[in-house]
mmCIF file of C-alpha atoms (C1' of nucleotides) in Angstrom:
data_model
loop_
_atom_site.group_PDB
_atom_site.id
_atom_site.type_symbol
_atom_site.label_atom_id
_atom_site.label_comp_id
_atom_site.label_asym_id
_atom_site.label_seq_id
_atom_site.Cartn_x
_atom_site.Cartn_y
_atom_site.Cartn_z
ATOM 1 C CA MET O 1 -12.465 -27.219 5.023
ATOM 2 C CA THR O 2 -14.455 -24.305 6.272
ATOM 3 C CA GLY O 3 -13.700 -21.089 8.091
ATOM 4 C CA PRO O 4 -11.009 -18.512 7.459
ATOM 5 C CA LEU O 5 -8.549 -21.082 6.171
ATOM 6 C CA ALA O 6 -10.815 -22.403 3.446
ATOM 7 C CA TRP O 7 -10.163 -19.687 0.899
ATOM 8 C CA PHE O 8 -6.519 -19.834 1.761
ATOM 9 C CA ALA O 9 -6.243 -23.546 1.046
ATOM 10 C CA ARG O 10 -8.076 -23.119 -2.247
ATOM 11 C CA ARG O 11 -5.210 -21.026 -3.479
ATOM 12 C CA GLY O 12 -3.208 -24.213 -3.659
ATOM 13 C CA PRO O 13 0.582 -24.242 -3.647
ATOM 14 C CA VAL O 14 2.476 -21.098 -2.932
ATOM 15 C CA GLY O 15 2.208 -18.899 -5.968
ATOM 16 C CA LYS O 16 4.831 -16.425 -6.971
ATOM 17 C CA PRO O 17 4.481 -13.490 -4.636
ATOM 18 C CA ARG O 18 3.060 -10.453 -6.325
ATOM 19 C CA ILE O 19 4.849 -7.282 -5.426
ATOM 20 C CA VAL O 20 2.454 -4.716 -4.149
ATOM 21 C CA PRO O 21 4.219 -1.434 -3.599
ATOM 22 C CA GLU O 22 4.528 -0.258 -0.019
ATOM 23 C CA LEU O 23 6.939 2.315 1.380
ATOM 24 C CA PRO O 24 10.183 0.391 0.636
ATOM 25 C CA ASP O 25 9.156 -0.294 -2.961
ATOM 26 C CA VAL O 26 8.260 3.325 -3.584
ATOM 27 C CA GLU O 27 11.594 4.298 -2.047
ATOM 28 C CA SER O 28 13.328 2.108 -4.608
ATOM 29 C CA PHE O 29 11.260 3.727 -7.380
ATOM 30 C CA ARG O 30 12.426 7.095 -6.058
ATOM 31 C CA GLN O 31 16.023 5.946 -6.333
ATOM 32 C CA VAL O 32 15.487 4.801 -9.924
ATOM 33 C CA PHE O 33 13.940 8.165 -10.697
ATOM 34 C CA ALA O 34 16.742 10.085 -9.007
ATOM 35 C CA ALA O 35 19.480 8.045 -10.667
ATOM 36 C CA HIS O 36 18.239 8.495 -14.237
ATOM 37 C CA ALA O 37 15.617 11.157 -14.723
ATOM 38 C CA VAL O 38 16.828 14.177 -12.775
ATOM 39 C CA LYS O 39 18.380 17.284 -14.342
ATOM 40 C CA ARG O 40 18.159 15.870 -17.837
ATOM 41 C CA PRO O 41 15.941 17.465 -20.456
ATOM 42 C CA ILE O 42 12.649 15.665 -20.963
ATOM 43 C CA SER O 43 12.442 14.989 -24.675
ATOM 44 C CA GLY O 44 8.880 13.691 -24.739
ATOM 45 C CA VAL O 45 5.995 12.189 -22.845
ATOM 46 C CA ASP O 46 4.081 9.287 -24.321
ATOM 47 C CA VAL O 47 0.750 8.455 -22.706
ATOM 48 C CA LEU O 48 -0.057 4.901 -23.760
ATOM 49 C CA ASP O 49 -3.122 4.659 -21.532
ATOM 50 C CA ALA O 50 -4.818 7.812 -20.272
ATOM 51 C CA GLY O 51 -6.695 5.665 -17.762
ATOM 52 C CA VAL O 52 -3.921 6.291 -15.251
ATOM 53 C CA LEU O 53 -4.069 10.072 -15.514
ATOM 54 C CA ARG O 54 -5.720 11.902 -12.605
ATOM 55 C CA ASP O 55 -6.826 15.520 -12.940
ATOM 56 C CA VAL O 56 -4.680 16.011 -16.021
ATOM 57 C CA THR O 57 -5.118 15.239 -19.706
ATOM 58 C CA ALA O 58 -2.611 13.439 -21.884
ATOM 59 C CA ASP O 59 -2.473 16.567 -24.008
ATOM 60 C CA ARG O 60 -1.585 18.846 -21.127
ATOM 61 C CA LEU O 61 1.037 16.439 -19.814
ATOM 62 C CA SER O 62 2.770 16.081 -23.139
ATOM 63 C CA ARG O 63 2.610 19.827 -23.843
ATOM 64 C CA THR O 64 3.861 20.917 -20.409
ATOM 65 C CA LEU O 65 6.829 18.664 -19.717
ATOM 66 C CA PRO O 66 9.052 18.425 -22.813
ATOM 67 C CA GLY O 67 12.089 20.694 -22.572
ATOM 68 C CA GLN O 68 11.870 20.865 -18.785
ATOM 69 C CA ARG O 69 13.997 19.024 -16.231
ATOM 70 C CA PHE O 70 12.918 17.151 -13.125
ATOM 71 C CA SER O 71 14.587 18.105 -9.879
ATOM 72 C CA GLU O 72 15.254 15.695 -7.012
ATOM 73 C CA PRO O 73 12.170 13.568 -6.312
ATOM 74 C CA ARG O 74 10.926 12.946 -2.797
ATOM 75 C CA ARG O 75 8.809 10.216 -1.304
ATOM 76 C CA HIS O 76 6.038 10.660 1.215
ATOM 77 C CA GLY O 77 4.511 7.394 2.341
ATOM 78 C CA LYS O 78 3.569 5.581 -0.849
ATOM 79 C CA TRP O 79 3.516 8.799 -2.882
ATOM 80 C CA LEU O 80 6.347 9.923 -5.136
ATOM 81 C CA ILE O 81 6.644 13.638 -5.869
ATOM 82 C CA ALA O 82 8.848 14.853 -8.708
ATOM 83 C CA PRO O 83 9.122 18.645 -9.049
ATOM 84 C CA VAL O 84 9.544 19.917 -12.577
ATOM 85 C CA GLY O 85 9.731 23.675 -13.119
ATOM 86 C CA SER O 86 6.729 25.311 -11.481
ATOM 87 C CA HIS O 87 4.883 21.983 -11.528
ATOM 88 C CA ALA O 88 5.240 18.581 -9.955
ATOM 89 C CA VAL O 89 4.410 15.102 -11.186
ATOM 90 C CA ILE O 90 2.882 13.029 -8.400
ATOM 91 C CA LEU O 91 2.812 9.261 -8.731
ATOM 92 C CA HIS O 92 0.981 6.616 -6.762
ATOM 93 C CA PHE O 93 1.430 2.949 -7.562
ATOM 94 C CA GLY O 94 -1.755 1.414 -6.210
ATOM 95 C CA MET O 95 -1.474 -2.349 -5.868
ATOM 96 C CA THR O 96 0.348 -3.161 -9.084
ATOM 97 C CA GLY O 97 2.368 -0.128 -10.138
ATOM 98 C CA SER O 98 6.089 0.233 -10.673
ATOM 99 C CA LEU O 99 8.647 2.545 -12.200
ATOM 100 C CA TYR O 100 11.649 1.464 -14.205
ATOM 101 C CA TRP O 101 14.311 2.683 -16.576
ATOM 102 C CA THR O 102 15.041 1.311 -20.037
ATOM 103 C CA GLY O 103 17.237 2.155 -22.953
ATOM 104 C CA PRO O 104 15.706 4.360 -25.649
ATOM 105 C CA GLY O 105 13.020 2.885 -27.869
ATOM 106 C CA GLU O 106 12.675 -0.538 -26.274
ATOM 107 C CA GLN O 107 9.424 -2.329 -26.940
ATOM 108 C CA PRO O 108 6.887 -1.229 -24.299
ATOM 109 C CA HIS O 109 5.511 -3.762 -21.874
ATOM 110 C CA ARG O 110 1.749 -4.068 -22.308
ATOM 111 C CA HIS O 111 1.167 -2.482 -18.897
ATOM 112 C CA ASP O 112 3.404 0.483 -19.542
ATOM 113 C CA ARG O 113 0.999 3.405 -19.242
ATOM 114 C CA VAL O 114 3.164 6.524 -19.410
ATOM 115 C CA ILE O 115 6.687 6.890 -20.807
ATOM 116 C CA PHE O 116 8.937 9.854 -20.036
ATOM 117 C CA ALA O 117 11.590 10.007 -22.723
ATOM 118 C CA PHE O 118 15.109 11.391 -22.194
ATOM 119 C CA PRO O 119 18.041 11.601 -24.578
ATOM 120 C CA ASP O 120 19.618 8.434 -23.168
ATOM 121 C CA GLY O 121 16.620 6.348 -22.170
ATOM 122 C CA GLU O 122 13.079 6.175 -20.869
ATOM 123 C CA LEU O 123 11.415 6.251 -17.468
ATOM 124 C CA ARG O 124 8.318 4.092 -17.568
ATOM 125 C CA TYR O 125 5.293 4.041 -15.305
ATOM 126 C CA ARG O 126 3.887 0.548 -15.435
ATOM 127 C CA ASP O 127 0.626 -0.441 -13.772
ATOM 128 C CA MET O 128 -1.569 -3.402 -14.494
ATOM 129 C CA ARG O 129 -4.700 -2.500 -12.589
ATOM 130 C CA LYS O 130 -4.757 1.298 -12.852
ATOM 131 C CA LEU O 131 -6.226 1.666 -9.373
ATOM 132 C CA GLN O 132 -4.162 4.770 -8.809
ATOM 133 C CA GLY O 133 -2.171 6.899 -11.193
ATOM 134 C CA LEU O 134 -0.277 9.994 -12.038
ATOM 135 C CA ARG O 135 -0.974 13.702 -11.610
ATOM 136 C CA LEU O 136 0.486 16.974 -12.773
ATOM 137 C CA VAL O 137 -0.032 19.784 -10.276
ATOM 138 C CA ASP O 138 1.241 23.256 -9.542
ATOM 139 C CA SER O 139 4.026 23.152 -7.020
ATOM 140 C CA PRO O 140 3.967 23.462 -4.085
ATOM 141 C CA ARG O 141 0.292 24.246 -3.562
ATOM 142 C CA GLY O 142 -1.051 21.398 -5.682
ATOM 143 C CA VAL O 143 1.228 18.954 -3.883
ATOM 144 C CA ASP O 144 -0.063 20.134 -0.531
ATOM 145 C CA ASP O 145 -3.630 19.648 -1.734
ATOM 146 C CA VAL O 146 -3.035 16.072 -2.834
ATOM 147 C CA LEU O 147 -1.224 15.200 0.399
ATOM 148 C CA ALA O 148 -3.557 17.188 2.654
ATOM 149 C CA ASP O 149 -5.048 14.128 4.346
ATOM 150 C CA VAL O 150 -1.858 12.095 4.451
ATOM 151 C CA GLY O 151 -0.106 11.648 7.799
ATOM 152 C CA PRO O 152 3.646 11.873 8.484
ATOM 153 C CA ASP O 153 5.937 9.499 6.659
ATOM 154 C CA ALA O 154 6.431 6.346 8.725
ATOM 155 C CA THR O 155 10.227 6.610 8.580
ATOM 156 C CA GLU O 156 10.082 9.978 10.307
ATOM 157 C CA VAL O 157 7.829 9.014 13.192
ATOM 158 C CA SER O 158 9.629 8.941 16.553
ATOM 159 C CA ARG O 159 8.499 6.839 19.493
ATOM 160 C CA GLU O 160 6.952 9.891 21.129
ATOM 161 C CA ARG O 161 5.197 10.871 17.911
ATOM 162 C CA LEU O 162 3.915 7.330 17.473
ATOM 163 C CA ARG O 163 2.432 7.495 20.951
ATOM 164 C CA GLU O 164 0.720 10.793 20.090
ATOM 165 C CA LEU O 165 -0.600 9.467 16.785
ATOM 166 C CA LEU O 166 -2.191 6.404 18.384
ATOM 167 C CA ASP O 167 -3.181 8.071 21.627
ATOM 168 C CA GLY O 168 -6.822 7.681 22.588
ATOM 169 C CA ARG O 169 -7.838 5.821 19.445
ATOM 170 C CA ARG O 170 -10.128 2.851 19.877
ATOM 171 C CA LYS O 171 -9.189 1.666 16.399
ATOM 172 C CA GLN O 172 -7.493 -1.694 16.071
ATOM 173 C CA VAL O 173 -3.749 -1.212 15.970
ATOM 174 C CA LYS O 174 -3.399 -2.839 12.556
ATOM 175 C CA ALA O 175 -6.060 -0.568 11.093
ATOM 176 C CA ALA O 176 -4.257 2.396 12.627
ATOM 177 C CA LEU O 177 -0.877 1.379 11.198
ATOM 178 C CA THR O 178 -2.292 1.048 7.697
ATOM 179 C CA ASP O 179 -4.398 4.221 7.929
ATOM 180 C CA GLN O 180 -2.514 6.602 5.646
ATOM 181 C CA SER O 181 -4.092 9.631 7.273
ATOM 182 C CA ILE O 182 -2.547 8.678 10.630
ATOM 183 C CA MET O 183 0.829 7.670 9.249
ATOM 184 C CA ALA O 184 1.928 7.161 5.658
ATOM 185 C CA GLY O 185 3.672 4.249 3.983
ATOM 186 C CA ILE O 186 2.660 1.099 5.839
ATOM 187 C CA GLY O 187 0.511 -1.383 3.963
ATOM 188 C CA ASN O 188 -1.046 -4.705 4.825
ATOM 189 C CA LEU O 189 2.144 -6.713 4.560
ATOM 190 C CA LEU O 190 4.348 -4.365 6.562
ATOM 191 C CA ALA O 191 1.711 -3.967 9.260
ATOM 192 C CA ASP O 192 1.505 -7.719 9.831
ATOM 193 C CA GLU O 193 5.291 -7.987 9.876
ATOM 194 C CA ILE O 194 5.685 -5.140 12.361
ATOM 195 C CA LEU O 195 2.988 -6.437 14.703
ATOM 196 C CA TRP O 196 4.436 -9.925 14.596
ATOM 197 C CA ARG O 197 7.862 -8.611 15.578
ATOM 198 C CA ALA O 198 6.351 -6.453 18.297
ATOM 199 C CA ARG O 199 4.331 -9.449 19.549
ATOM 200 C CA ILE O 200 1.096 -7.496 19.440
ATOM 201 C CA HIS O 201 -2.186 -9.007 18.279
ATOM 202 C CA PRO O 202 -3.417 -7.089 15.205
ATOM 203 C CA ARG O 203 -6.877 -6.564 16.675
ATOM 204 C CA THR O 204 -5.584 -4.920 19.840
ATOM 205 C CA SER O 205 -7.230 -1.572 20.362
ATOM 206 C CA CYS O 206 -4.767 1.318 20.426
ATOM 207 C CA VAL O 207 -6.075 2.449 23.813
ATOM 208 C CA HIS O 208 -4.926 -0.857 25.257
ATOM 209 C CA LEU O 209 -1.332 -0.402 24.152
ATOM 210 C CA GLY O 210 0.829 0.080 27.209
ATOM 211 C CA ARG O 211 4.242 1.667 27.428
ATOM 212 C CA ASP O 212 5.985 -1.628 26.728
ATOM 213 C CA GLU O 213 3.855 -2.421 23.705
ATOM 214 C CA LEU O 214 4.455 1.028 22.248
ATOM 215 C CA ALA O 215 8.177 0.667 22.741
ATOM 216 C CA ARG O 216 8.148 -2.707 20.996
ATOM 217 C CA LEU O 217 5.947 -1.350 18.222
ATOM 218 C CA ASP O 218 8.283 1.577 17.636
ATOM 219 C CA ALA O 219 11.363 -0.635 17.627
ATOM 220 C CA ALA O 220 9.793 -3.190 15.292
ATOM 221 C CA MET O 221 8.571 -0.507 12.907
ATOM 222 C CA GLY O 222 12.021 1.070 12.716
ATOM 223 C CA ARG O 223 13.753 -2.240 12.165
ATOM 224 C CA VAL O 224 11.298 -3.530 9.566
ATOM 225 C CA LEU O 225 11.350 -0.271 7.617
ATOM 226 C CA ARG O 226 15.141 0.038 7.666
ATOM 227 C CA GLN O 227 15.677 -3.534 6.514
ATOM 228 C CA SER O 228 12.951 -3.331 3.884
ATOM 229 C CA ILE O 229 14.278 -0.086 2.447
ATOM 230 C CA LYS O 230 17.749 -1.570 2.321
ATOM 231 C CA ALA O 231 16.358 -4.567 0.429
ATOM 232 C CA GLY O 232 14.240 -2.375 -1.848
ATOM 233 C CA ARG O 233 11.101 -4.289 -0.846
ATOM 234 C CA VAL O 234 9.697 -6.277 2.064
ATOM 235 C CA PRO O 235 12.056 -9.251 2.194
ATOM 236 C CA VAL O 236 10.377 -12.577 1.504
ATOM 237 C CA THR O 237 12.663 -14.790 3.570
ATOM 238 C CA LYS O 238 11.946 -17.591 5.991
ATOM 239 C CA SER O 239 12.910 -15.487 8.998
ATOM 240 C CA TRP O 240 10.209 -12.944 8.099
ATOM 241 C CA LEU O 241 6.503 -13.471 8.516
ATOM 242 C CA THR O 242 6.234 -12.287 4.924
ATOM 243 C CA GLY O 243 8.107 -15.389 3.819
ATOM 244 C CA ARG O 244 5.563 -17.690 5.445
ATOM 245 C CA ARG O 245 2.214 -16.014 5.086
ATOM 246 C CA ASP O 246 1.326 -17.375 1.662
ATOM 247 C CA ASP O 247 1.828 -20.947 2.800
ATOM 248 C CA PRO O 248 -1.404 -22.414 4.235
ATOM 249 C CA SER O 249 0.675 -24.569 6.575
ATOM 250 C CA GLY O 250 3.076 -21.745 7.335
ATOM 251 C CA SER O 251 4.444 -21.620 10.842
ATOM 252 C CA CYS O 252 5.814 -18.819 13.007
ATOM 253 C CA PRO O 253 9.518 -18.279 12.228
ATOM 254 C CA ARG O 254 10.065 -17.646 15.939
ATOM 255 C CA CYS O 255 8.168 -20.388 17.773
ATOM 256 C CA GLY O 256 6.903 -22.761 15.088
ATOM 257 C CA THR O 257 3.214 -22.354 15.918
ATOM 258 C CA LEU O 258 0.849 -22.658 12.959
ATOM 259 C CA LEU O 259 0.090 -19.133 11.773
ATOM 260 C CA ALA O 260 -3.441 -17.775 11.944
ATOM 261 C CA HIS O 261 -5.167 -16.056 9.018
ATOM 262 C CA ASP O 262 -8.230 -13.914 8.884
ATOM 263 C CA ARG O 263 -9.714 -11.155 6.783
ATOM 264 C CA THR O 264 -10.641 -7.717 7.955
ATOM 265 C CA GLY O 265 -11.710 -4.878 5.767
ATOM 266 C CA GLY O 266 -11.207 -7.098 2.737
ATOM 267 C CA ARG O 267 -7.568 -7.633 3.650
ATOM 268 C CA THR O 268 -5.731 -10.720 4.781
ATOM 269 C CA THR O 269 -4.236 -10.627 8.247
ATOM 270 C CA THR O 270 -1.616 -13.138 9.337
ATOM 271 C CA TRP O 271 -0.363 -13.519 12.899
ATOM 272 C CA CYS O 272 1.069 -16.006 15.364
ATOM 273 C CA PRO O 273 -1.524 -17.032 17.971
ATOM 274 C CA HIS O 274 1.245 -17.893 20.430
ATOM 275 C CA CYS O 275 3.539 -14.856 20.078
ATOM 276 C CA GLN O 276 0.656 -12.428 19.586
ATOM 277 C CA PRO O 277 -1.967 -13.378 22.157
ATOM 278 C CA ASP O 278 -5.389 -11.791 22.034
ATOM 279 C CA GLU O 279 -6.071 -8.455 23.715
ATOM 280 C CA PRO O 280 -3.696 -7.772 26.554
ATOM 281 C CA VAL O 281 -2.554 -6.554 29.069
ATOM 282 C CA GLN O 282 -1.954 -3.654 31.321
ATOM 283 C CA PRO O 283 -3.795 -0.344 30.961
ATOM 284 C CA ARG O 284 -1.694 2.682 30.134
ATOM 285 C "C1'" DT I 1 -16.888 -19.002 -14.588
ATOM 286 C "C1'" DT I 2 -15.929 -17.429 -10.021
ATOM 287 C "C1'" DG I 3 -13.533 -15.378 -6.448
ATOM 288 C "C1'" DC I 4 -9.393 -13.323 -4.875
ATOM 289 C "C1'" DA I 5 -5.335 -10.002 -4.841
ATOM 290 C "C1'" DT I 6 -0.129 -6.590 -0.212
ATOM 291 C "C1'" DG I 7 -4.157 0.174 -2.224
ATOM 292 C "C1'" DT I 8 -7.470 4.055 -1.758
ATOM 293 C "C1'" DT I 9 -11.990 6.086 -1.337
ATOM 294 C "C1'" DC I 10 -16.734 6.400 -0.397
ATOM 295 C "C1'" DC I 11 -21.002 5.148 1.903
ATOM 296 C "C1'" DG I 12 -24.219 3.376 5.290
ATOM 297 C "C1'" DG I 13 -24.842 1.847 9.834
ATOM 298 C "C1'" DA I 14 -23.660 1.040 14.744
ATOM 299 C "C1'" DG W 1 -17.050 12.211 16.003
ATOM 300 C "C1'" DT W 2 -15.305 7.328 15.618
ATOM 301 C "C1'" DC W 3 -15.105 2.988 13.809
ATOM 302 C "C1'" DC W 4 -16.293 -0.895 10.911
ATOM 303 C "C1'" DG W 5 -17.659 -3.585 6.908
ATOM 304 C "C1'" DG W 6 -18.644 -3.674 2.229
ATOM 305 C "C1'" DA W 7 -18.392 -2.086 -2.364
ATOM 306 C "C1'" DA W 8 -16.104 0.014 -6.117
ATOM 307 C "C1'" DC W 9 -12.175 0.828 -9.067
ATOM 308 C "C1'" DA W 10 -9.409 -2.546 -13.325
ATOM 309 C "C1'" DT W 11 -6.978 -6.558 -14.511
ATOM 310 C "C1'" DG W 12 -4.868 -11.175 -14.258
ATOM 311 C "C1'" DC W 13 -4.777 -15.523 -12.390
ATOM 312 C "C1'" DA W 14 -5.886 -20.113 -10.370
#
DNA sequence: TTGCATGTTCCGGA
DNA sequence: GTCCGGAACATGCA
């Protein structure tokens, strides 16, 4: 077998899906953080691997935080911001990060990189690949600096705003959706899911999106985000594209057509050739 | 042993 | 200026 499907087939049977954090996952991390780590005194910070620290040393982190209390964390796109006194801890989870709560003193997982200890348990930042990491900045200025090039959170983008954000861009619509400087929170998986629901080919240039396409895009984005946030992740079910994309013989949940796969920018793109025909359509 | 992985950033070239 | 592809980052897996 040659062509775009070759690498796909080589992967063999469907492996267990790896959870790469996108907006809904980070939202669930925020909820874990808010439920356990807010307004309680931080008793200690244990940096098990300083390789995840960005612009801060292990020493400074573990000298600054103990005795302080986090206030309510907020999420912006795939970033999690946790104010603490005059500072803020900013977390990004890259492709393999997560955040979870354990009882006090449990054996660390080997990918636990930083542990925030509290009287009744521990908040743990786990990340296998260390592609991103954790910062300590002055708040709010340092937060603004880190998020300076990040667009509005995808859950807060209205249809009109979406039109403005994509207006006049020649960029492919999938590249635009996953461009965090245009709009924050949508990753490869969500973008494919949204475009599939909106019946828009991922390579469609934004300038070719008509009023109808934009309306469908907005509706699909809202629906996919709401349902994913509710589920705490992008649902991997048979009625979602996400549930089929890892299967080389996967078919469109809507029409049964064999799904198409390709790679752009080093990322896999999955779409239905029937529901998402190549470049449309009416000019705007 | 090799190539791939759902994120981000940087660089060169069109 | 805009856009794209490729590489890099670090690690595990098939």
